Tab-separated table of C-alpha atoms in Angstrom:
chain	number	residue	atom	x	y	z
A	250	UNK	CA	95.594	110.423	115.232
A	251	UNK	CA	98.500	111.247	118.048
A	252	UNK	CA	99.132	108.399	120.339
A	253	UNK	CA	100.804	108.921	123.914
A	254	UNK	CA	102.348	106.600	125.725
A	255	UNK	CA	101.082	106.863	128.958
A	256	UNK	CA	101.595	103.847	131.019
A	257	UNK	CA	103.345	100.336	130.580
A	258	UNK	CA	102.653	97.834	132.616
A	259	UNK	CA	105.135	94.423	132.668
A	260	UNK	CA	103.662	91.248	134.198
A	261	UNK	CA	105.077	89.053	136.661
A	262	UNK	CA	103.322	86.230	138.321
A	263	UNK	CA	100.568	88.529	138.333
A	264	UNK	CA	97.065	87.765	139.506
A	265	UNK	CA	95.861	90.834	137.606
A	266	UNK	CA	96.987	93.950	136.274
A	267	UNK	CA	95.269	97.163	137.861
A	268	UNK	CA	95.455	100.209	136.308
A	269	UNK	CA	94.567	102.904	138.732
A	270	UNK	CA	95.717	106.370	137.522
A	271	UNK	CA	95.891	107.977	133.746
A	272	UNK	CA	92.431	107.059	132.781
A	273	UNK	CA	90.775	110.807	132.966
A	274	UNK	CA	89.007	113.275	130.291
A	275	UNK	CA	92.601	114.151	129.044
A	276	UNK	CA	91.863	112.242	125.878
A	277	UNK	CA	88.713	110.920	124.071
A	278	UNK	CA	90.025	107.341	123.782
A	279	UNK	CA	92.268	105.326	124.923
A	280	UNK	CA	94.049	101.889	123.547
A	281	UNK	CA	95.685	99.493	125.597
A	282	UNK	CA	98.316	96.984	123.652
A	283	UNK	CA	98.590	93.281	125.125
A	284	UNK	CA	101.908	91.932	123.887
A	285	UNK	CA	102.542	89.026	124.429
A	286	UNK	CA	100.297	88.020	127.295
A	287	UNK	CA	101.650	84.139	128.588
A	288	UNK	CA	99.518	83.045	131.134
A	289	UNK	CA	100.766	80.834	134.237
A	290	UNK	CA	97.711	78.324	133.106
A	291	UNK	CA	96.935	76.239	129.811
A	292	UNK	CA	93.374	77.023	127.995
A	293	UNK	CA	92.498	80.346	129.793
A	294	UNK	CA	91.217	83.410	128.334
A	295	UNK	CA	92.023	87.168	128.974
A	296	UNK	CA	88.936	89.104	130.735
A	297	UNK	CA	88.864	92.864	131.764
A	298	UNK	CA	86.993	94.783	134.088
A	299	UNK	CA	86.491	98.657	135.159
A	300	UNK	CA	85.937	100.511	137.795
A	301	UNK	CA	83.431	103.705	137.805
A	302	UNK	CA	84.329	107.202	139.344
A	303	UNK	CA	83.147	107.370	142.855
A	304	UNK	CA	81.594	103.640	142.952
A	305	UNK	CA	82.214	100.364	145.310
A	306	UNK	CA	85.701	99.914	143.075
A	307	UNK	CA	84.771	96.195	142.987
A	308	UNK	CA	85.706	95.768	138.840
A	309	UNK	CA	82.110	94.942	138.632
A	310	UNK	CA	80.345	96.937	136.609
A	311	UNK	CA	77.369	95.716	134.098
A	312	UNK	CA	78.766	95.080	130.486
A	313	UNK	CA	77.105	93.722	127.238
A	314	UNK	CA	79.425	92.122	124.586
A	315	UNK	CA	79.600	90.373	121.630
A	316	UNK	CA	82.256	88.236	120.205
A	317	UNK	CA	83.230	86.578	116.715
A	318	UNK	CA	86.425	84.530	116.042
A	319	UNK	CA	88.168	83.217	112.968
A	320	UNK	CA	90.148	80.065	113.555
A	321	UNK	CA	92.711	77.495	112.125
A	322	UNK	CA	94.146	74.240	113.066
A	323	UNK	CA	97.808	74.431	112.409
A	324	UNK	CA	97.068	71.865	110.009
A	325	UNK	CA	94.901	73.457	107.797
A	326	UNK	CA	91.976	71.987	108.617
A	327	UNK	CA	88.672	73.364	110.103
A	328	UNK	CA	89.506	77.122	109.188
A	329	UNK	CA	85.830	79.211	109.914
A	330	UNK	CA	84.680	82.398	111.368
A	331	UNK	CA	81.205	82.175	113.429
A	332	UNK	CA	79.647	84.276	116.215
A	333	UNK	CA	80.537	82.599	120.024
A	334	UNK	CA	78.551	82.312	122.689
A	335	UNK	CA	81.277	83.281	125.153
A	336	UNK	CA	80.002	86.745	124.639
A	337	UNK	CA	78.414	88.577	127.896
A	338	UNK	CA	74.877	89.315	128.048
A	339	UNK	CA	74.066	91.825	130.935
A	340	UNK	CA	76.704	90.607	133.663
A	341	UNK	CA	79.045	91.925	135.987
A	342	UNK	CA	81.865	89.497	135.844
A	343	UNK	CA	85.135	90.176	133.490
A	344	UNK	CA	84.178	89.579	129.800
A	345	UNK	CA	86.696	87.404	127.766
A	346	UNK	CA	88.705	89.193	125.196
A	347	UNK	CA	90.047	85.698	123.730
A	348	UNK	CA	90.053	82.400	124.982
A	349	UNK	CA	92.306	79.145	125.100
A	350	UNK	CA	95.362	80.645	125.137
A	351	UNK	CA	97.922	78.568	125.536
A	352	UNK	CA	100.860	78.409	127.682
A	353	UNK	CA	103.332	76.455	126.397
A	354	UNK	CA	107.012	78.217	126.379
A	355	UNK	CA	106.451	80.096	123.126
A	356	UNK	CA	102.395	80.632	123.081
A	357	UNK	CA	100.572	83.930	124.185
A	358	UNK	CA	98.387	86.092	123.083
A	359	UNK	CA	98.330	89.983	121.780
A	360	UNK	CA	96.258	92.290	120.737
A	361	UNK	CA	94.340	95.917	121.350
A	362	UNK	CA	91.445	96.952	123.617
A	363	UNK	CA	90.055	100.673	122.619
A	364	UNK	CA	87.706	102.260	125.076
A	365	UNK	CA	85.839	105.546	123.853
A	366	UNK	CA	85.033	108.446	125.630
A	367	UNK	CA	85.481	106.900	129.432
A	368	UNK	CA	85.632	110.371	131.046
A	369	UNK	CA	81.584	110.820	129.827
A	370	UNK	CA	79.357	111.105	132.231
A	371	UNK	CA	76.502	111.217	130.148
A	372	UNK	CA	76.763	108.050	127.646
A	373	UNK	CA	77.748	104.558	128.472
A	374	UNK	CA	81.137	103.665	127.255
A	375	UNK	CA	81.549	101.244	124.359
A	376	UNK	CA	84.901	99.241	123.353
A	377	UNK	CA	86.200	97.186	120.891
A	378	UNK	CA	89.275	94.473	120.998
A	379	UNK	CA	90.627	93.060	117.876
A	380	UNK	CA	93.783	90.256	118.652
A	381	UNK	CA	95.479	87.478	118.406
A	382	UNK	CA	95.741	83.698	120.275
A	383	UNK	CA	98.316	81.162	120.083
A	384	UNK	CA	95.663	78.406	121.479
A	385	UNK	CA	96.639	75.086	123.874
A	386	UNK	CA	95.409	72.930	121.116
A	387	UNK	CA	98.110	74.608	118.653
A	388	UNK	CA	95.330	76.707	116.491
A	389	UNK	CA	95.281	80.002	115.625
A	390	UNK	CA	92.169	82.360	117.351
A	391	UNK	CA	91.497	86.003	115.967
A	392	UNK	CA	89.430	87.197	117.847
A	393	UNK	CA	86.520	90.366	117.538
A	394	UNK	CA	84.996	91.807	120.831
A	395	UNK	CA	83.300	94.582	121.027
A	396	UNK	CA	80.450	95.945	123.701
A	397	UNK	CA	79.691	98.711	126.089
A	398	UNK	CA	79.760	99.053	129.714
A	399	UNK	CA	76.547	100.023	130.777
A	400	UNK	CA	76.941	102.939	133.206
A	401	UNK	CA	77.026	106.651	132.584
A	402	UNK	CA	79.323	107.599	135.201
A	403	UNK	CA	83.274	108.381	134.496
A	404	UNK	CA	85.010	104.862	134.323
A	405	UNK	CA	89.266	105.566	135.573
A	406	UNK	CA	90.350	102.240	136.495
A	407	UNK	CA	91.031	98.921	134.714
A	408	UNK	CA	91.688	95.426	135.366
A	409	UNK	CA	93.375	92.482	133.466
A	410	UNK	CA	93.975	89.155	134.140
A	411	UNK	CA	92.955	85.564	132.859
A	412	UNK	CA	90.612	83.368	133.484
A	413	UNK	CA	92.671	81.082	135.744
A	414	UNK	CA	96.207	81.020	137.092
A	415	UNK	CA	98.498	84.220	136.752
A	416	UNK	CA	99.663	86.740	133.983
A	417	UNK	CA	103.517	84.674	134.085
A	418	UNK	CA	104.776	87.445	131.582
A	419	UNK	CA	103.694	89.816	128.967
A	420	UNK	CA	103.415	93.554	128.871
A	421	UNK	CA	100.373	96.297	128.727
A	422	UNK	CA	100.890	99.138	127.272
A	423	UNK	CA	98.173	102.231	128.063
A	424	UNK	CA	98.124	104.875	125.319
A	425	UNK	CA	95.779	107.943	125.213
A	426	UNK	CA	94.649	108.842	121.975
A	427	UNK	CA	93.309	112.469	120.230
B	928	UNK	CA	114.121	97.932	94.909
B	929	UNK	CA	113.048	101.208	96.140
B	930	UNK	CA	115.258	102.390	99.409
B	931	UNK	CA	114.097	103.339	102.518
B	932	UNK	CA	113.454	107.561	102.028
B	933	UNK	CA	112.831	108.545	105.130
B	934	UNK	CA	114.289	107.335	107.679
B	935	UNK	CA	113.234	108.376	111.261
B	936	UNK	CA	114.880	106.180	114.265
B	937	UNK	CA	116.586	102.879	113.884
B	938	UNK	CA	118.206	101.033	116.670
B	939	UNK	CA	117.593	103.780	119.002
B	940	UNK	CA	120.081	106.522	116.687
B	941	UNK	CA	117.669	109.205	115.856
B	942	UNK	CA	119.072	110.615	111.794
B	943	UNK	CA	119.105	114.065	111.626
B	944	UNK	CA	116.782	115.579	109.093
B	945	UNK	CA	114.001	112.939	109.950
B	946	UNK	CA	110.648	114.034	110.734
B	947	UNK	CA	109.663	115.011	114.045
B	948	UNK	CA	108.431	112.100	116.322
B	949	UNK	CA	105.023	113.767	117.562
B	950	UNK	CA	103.556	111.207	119.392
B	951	UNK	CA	104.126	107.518	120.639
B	952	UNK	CA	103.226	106.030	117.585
B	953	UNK	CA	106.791	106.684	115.800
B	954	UNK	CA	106.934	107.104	111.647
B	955	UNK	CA	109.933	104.622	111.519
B	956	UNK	CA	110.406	104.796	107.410
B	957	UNK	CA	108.607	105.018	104.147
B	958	UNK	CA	110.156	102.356	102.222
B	959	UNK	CA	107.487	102.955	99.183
B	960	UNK	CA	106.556	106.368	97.875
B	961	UNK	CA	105.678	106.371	94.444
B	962	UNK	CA	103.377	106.364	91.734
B	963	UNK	CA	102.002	105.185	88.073
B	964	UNK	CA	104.425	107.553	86.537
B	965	UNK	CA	107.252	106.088	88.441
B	966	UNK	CA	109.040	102.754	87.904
B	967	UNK	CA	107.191	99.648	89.287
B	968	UNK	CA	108.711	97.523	91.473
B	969	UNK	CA	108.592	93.647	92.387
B	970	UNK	CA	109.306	93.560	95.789
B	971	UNK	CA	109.287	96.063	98.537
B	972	UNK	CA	111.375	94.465	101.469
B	973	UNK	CA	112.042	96.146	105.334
B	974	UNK	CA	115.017	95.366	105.958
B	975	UNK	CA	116.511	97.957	108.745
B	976	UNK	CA	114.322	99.243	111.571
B	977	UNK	CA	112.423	95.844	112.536
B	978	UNK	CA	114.090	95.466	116.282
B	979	UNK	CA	113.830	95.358	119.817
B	980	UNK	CA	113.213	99.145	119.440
B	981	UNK	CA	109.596	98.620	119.611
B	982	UNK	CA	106.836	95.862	120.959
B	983	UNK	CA	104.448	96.608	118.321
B	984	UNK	CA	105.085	97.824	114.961
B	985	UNK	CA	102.325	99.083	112.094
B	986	UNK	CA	102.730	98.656	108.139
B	987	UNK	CA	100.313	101.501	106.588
B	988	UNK	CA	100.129	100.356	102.853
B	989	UNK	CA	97.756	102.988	101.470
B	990	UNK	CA	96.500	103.034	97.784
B	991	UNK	CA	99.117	100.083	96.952
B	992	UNK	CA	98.200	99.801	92.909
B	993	UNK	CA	98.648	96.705	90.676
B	994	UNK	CA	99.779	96.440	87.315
B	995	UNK	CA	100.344	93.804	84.870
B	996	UNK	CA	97.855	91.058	85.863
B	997	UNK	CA	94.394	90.756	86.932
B	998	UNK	CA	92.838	90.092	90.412
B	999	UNK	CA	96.125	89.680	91.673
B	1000	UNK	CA	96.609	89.408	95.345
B	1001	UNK	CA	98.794	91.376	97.869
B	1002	UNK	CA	101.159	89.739	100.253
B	1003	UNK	CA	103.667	89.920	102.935
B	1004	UNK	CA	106.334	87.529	104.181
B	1005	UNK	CA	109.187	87.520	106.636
B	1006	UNK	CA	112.888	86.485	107.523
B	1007	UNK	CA	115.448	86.228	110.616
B	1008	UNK	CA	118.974	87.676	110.539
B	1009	UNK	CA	120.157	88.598	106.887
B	1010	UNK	CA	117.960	85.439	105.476
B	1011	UNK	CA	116.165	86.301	102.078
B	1012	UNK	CA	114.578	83.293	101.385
B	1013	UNK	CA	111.125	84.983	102.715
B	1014	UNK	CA	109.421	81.753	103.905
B	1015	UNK	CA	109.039	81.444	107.406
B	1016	UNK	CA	106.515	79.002	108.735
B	1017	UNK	CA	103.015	81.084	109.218
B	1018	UNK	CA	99.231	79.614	110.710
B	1019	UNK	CA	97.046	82.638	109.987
B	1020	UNK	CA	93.432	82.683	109.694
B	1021	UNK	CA	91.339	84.990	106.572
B	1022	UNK	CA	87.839	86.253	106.501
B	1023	UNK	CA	86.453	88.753	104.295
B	1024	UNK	CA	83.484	91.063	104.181
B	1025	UNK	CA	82.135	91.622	100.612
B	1026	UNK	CA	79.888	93.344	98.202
B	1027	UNK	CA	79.435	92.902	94.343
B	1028	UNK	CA	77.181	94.724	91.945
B	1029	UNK	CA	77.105	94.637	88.251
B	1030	UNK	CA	75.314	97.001	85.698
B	1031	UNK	CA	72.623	94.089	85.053
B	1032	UNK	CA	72.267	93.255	88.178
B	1033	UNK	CA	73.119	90.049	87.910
B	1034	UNK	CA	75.911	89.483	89.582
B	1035	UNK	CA	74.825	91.267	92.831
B	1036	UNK	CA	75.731	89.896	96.114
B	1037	UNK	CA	77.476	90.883	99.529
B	1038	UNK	CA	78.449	88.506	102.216
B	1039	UNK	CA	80.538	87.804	105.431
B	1040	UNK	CA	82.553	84.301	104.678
B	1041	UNK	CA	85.343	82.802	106.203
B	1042	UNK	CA	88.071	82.217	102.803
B	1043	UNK	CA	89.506	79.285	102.951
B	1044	UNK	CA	92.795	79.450	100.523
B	1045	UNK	CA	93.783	82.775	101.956
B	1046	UNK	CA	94.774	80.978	104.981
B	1047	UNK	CA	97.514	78.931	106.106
B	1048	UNK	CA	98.193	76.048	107.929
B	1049	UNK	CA	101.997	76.199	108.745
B	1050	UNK	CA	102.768	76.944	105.040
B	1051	UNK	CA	105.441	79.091	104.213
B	1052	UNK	CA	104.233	80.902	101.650
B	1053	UNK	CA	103.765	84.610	101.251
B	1054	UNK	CA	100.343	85.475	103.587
B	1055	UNK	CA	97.626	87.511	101.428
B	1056	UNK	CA	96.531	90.438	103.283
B	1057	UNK	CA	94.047	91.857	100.484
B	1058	UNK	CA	93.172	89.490	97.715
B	1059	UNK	CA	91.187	89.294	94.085
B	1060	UNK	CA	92.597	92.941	93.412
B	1061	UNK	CA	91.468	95.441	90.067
B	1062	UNK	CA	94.276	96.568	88.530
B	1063	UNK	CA	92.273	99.653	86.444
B	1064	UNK	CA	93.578	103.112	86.475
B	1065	UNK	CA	91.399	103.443	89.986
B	1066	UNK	CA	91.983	100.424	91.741
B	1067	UNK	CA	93.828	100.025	94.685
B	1068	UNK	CA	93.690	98.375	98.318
B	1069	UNK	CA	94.949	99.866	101.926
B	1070	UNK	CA	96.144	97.849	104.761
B	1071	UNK	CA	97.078	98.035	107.815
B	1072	UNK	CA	99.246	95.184	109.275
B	1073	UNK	CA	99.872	94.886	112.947
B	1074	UNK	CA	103.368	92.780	114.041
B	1075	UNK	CA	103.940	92.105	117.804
B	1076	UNK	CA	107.316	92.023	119.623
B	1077	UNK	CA	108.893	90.715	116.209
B	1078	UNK	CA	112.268	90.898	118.383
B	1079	UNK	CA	110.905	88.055	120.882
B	1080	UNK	CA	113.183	84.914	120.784
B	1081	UNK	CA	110.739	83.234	122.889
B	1082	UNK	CA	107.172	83.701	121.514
B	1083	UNK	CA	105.776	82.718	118.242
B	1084	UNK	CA	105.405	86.262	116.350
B	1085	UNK	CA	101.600	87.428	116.230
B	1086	UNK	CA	100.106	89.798	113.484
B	1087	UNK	CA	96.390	90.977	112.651
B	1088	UNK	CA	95.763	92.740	109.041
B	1089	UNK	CA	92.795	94.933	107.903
B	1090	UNK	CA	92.487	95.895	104.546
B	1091	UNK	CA	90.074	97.654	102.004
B	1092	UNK	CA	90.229	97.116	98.494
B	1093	UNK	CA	88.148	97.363	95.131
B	1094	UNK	CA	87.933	96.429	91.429
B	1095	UNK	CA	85.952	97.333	88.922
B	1096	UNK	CA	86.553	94.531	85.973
B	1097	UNK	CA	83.077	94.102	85.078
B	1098	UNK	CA	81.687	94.935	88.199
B	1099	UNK	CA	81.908	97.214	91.224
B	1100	UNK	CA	83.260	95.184	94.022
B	1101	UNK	CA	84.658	95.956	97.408
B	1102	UNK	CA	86.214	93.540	99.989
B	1103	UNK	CA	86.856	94.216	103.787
B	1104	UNK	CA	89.709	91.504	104.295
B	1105	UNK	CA	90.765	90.367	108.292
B	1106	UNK	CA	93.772	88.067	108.481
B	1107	UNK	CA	95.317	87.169	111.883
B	1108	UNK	CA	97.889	84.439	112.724
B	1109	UNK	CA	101.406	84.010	113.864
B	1110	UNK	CA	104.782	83.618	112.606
B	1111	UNK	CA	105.658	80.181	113.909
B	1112	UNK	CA	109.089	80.584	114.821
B	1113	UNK	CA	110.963	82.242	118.360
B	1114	UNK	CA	113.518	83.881	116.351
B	1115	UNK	CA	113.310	87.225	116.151
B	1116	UNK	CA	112.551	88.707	112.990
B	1117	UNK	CA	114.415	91.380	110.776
B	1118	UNK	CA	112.538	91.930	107.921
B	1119	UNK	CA	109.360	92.446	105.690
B	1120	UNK	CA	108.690	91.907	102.274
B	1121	UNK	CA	105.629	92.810	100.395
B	1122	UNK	CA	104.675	92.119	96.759
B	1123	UNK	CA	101.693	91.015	94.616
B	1124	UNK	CA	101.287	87.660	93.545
B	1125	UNK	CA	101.652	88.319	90.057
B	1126	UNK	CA	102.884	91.822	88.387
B	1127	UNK	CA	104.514	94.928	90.058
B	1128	UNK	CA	103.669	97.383	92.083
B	1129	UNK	CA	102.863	99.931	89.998
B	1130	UNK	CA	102.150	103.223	92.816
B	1131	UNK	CA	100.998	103.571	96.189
B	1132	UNK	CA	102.657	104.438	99.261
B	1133	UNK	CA	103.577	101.820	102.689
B	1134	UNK	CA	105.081	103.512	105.940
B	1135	UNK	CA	106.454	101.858	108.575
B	1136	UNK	CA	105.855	103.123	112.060
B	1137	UNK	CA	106.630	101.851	115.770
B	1138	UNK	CA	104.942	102.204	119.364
B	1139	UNK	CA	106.801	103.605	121.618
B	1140	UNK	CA	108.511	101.370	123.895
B	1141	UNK	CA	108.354	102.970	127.603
């Protein structure tokens, strides 16, 4: 399974990060690698959103998602997995990949977002994000997302950014895969 | 202590003779090759090639093979500089998907369960990444650990860890293990150990590989 490297994108007081270009039928799948992600707010979580060939460009198009987490206290206590709610049921706004990330100086959170077959423009286009959270309440998140984006037409541009506040640092890394 | 065989790139000086870097995701070493007719080993520690080189760095530990113990479990740990005391401070989190089936039937079950004990709250022990392993002739388990931007010396280090594993004492039993957590400290770190919790490793095969950079 040959990775390239096609993009990386460093944050900076960023609102969001838009990727506009590289997203085409040159590969079947594509991963994109959060490291490090520290946002400019305490407690927020890291959402995404696409844009489809030829549409309003908006990052608005109609996902379903769901979402399980394993957590810890760093003191050992209340360690469980369970299915959250914070999934997204039919709606247009940017899902959360994780949530309560923290931002003190040394919190962030990583992980990796695969989306199959975007070029298709015959089946909608499912995704899964396994990663990591270094939470404001100093507990561990690992979080599972998966979903599809419910549109058949080519999807070529992506957008990241947290629920509140900016993207302070962090880096996004686009590969193609195949 | 098996060496590092096959070197590839480390700190940025590509060694002649290594393999040909095909694609972004970058075969750094193979610091265990071996198998049950070779000599077992304790410990298999990374130490050259963890660096600033790469944000995101994979440990492939395929058909890793126990001996001398039963059910024992396999486990990483991690150090800064030339430290090999192996016990940095870790918060992780451990969930397991499982099935179980004996001749009789008896002993039948299969479950998703969060496993408390495989976990840890700022301990500083070595983190299980595949747990409960057989150690018969056709036992094994393969993981895949994930380490982000180990070089950081201002995050806390974060890692995920799949794994697949099986044993057969008695039964016919295969667990699907997820750990995730980070290494609680903004020093950068150097190296990798892995080892079982009791025994040797008695064959299998871990490579180390990195993401290209930019």
């Amino acid at each position: 399974m040959a990775k390239t490297l096609i993009s990386t994108h460093t944050a900076s007081a960023d609102t969001s990060i838009d990727i506009t270009s590289g997203i085409t039928s040159a590969y079947k799948s594509y991963e994109f690698h959060f490291v490090n992600l520290h946002p400019a707010n305490d407690g927020v979580g890291l959402r995404f959103q696409v844009n489809a060939a030829g549409g309003d460009k908006g990052f608005d198009e109609s996902m379903i998602s769901t979402m399980f987490v394993a957590t810890l206290n760093e003191d050992g206590s209340s360690g469980a997995v369970a299915y959250n709610a914070a999934d997204q049921a039919v709606g247009t706004d940017y899902p959360l990949l994780n949530f309560n990330t923290g931002n003190d100086d040394d919190q962030s959170c990583s992980g990796v977002l695969t989306l199959f077959g975007p070029s298709s423009t015959t089946y909608v286009k499912h995704y899964t994000y396994t990663g990591v959270t270094s939470a404001e309440d100093d507990k561990v998140h690992n979080h599972f997302i998966a979903g599809y984006i419910n549109v058949a037409a080519a999807i070529d541009e992506i957008s990241f950014k947290f629920s509140g506040g900016n993207i302070d640092t962090g880096v996004i890394k686009m590969f193609g895969v195949g | 202590m098996p060496v590092i065989a096959n070197m590839g790139k480390v700190n940025g000086i590509v060694i002649s003779g290594a393999p040909a870097v095909s694609d972004a995701h970058v075969l750094i070493s193979t610091p265990l090759d071996i198998s049950v007719s070779d000599t077992a080993v304790s410990t298999v520690d990374v130490t050259l090639g963890i660096d600033s080189l790469y944000d995101v760095y994979e440990f492939h530990c395929i058909g890793i093979h126990p001996s001398g113990t039963s059910l024992p479990n396999f486990e990483f740990q991690v150090d800064t500089g030339t430290n090999t005391s192996y016990n940095q401070t870790i918060t992780s989190t451990y969930f397991q998907a499982q099935s179980n089936y004996t001749a009789d039937g008896a002993g039948n079950f299969a479950a998703v369960e969060y496993s408390t004990g495989e976990d840890q709250g700022q301990g500083t022990a070595f983190q299980k990444i595949a747990h409960g392993m057989g150690d018969e002739n056709d036992d094994s388990a393969s993981v895949i650990l994930k380490l982000y931007a180990p070089s950081s010396t201002t995050y806390v280090k974060q890692f995920t860890s799949v794994s697949q594993m099986n044993h057969h004492n008695n039964s016919s039993y295969s667990g699907n293990t997820y750990c995730g957590g980070y290494i609680n400290t903004t020093t950068a770190l150097t190296r990798v150990r892995f080892k079982f919790s009791a025994g040797t490793i008695d064959a299998g095969t871990i490579k180390v590989y990195g993401l290209e950079k930019s």
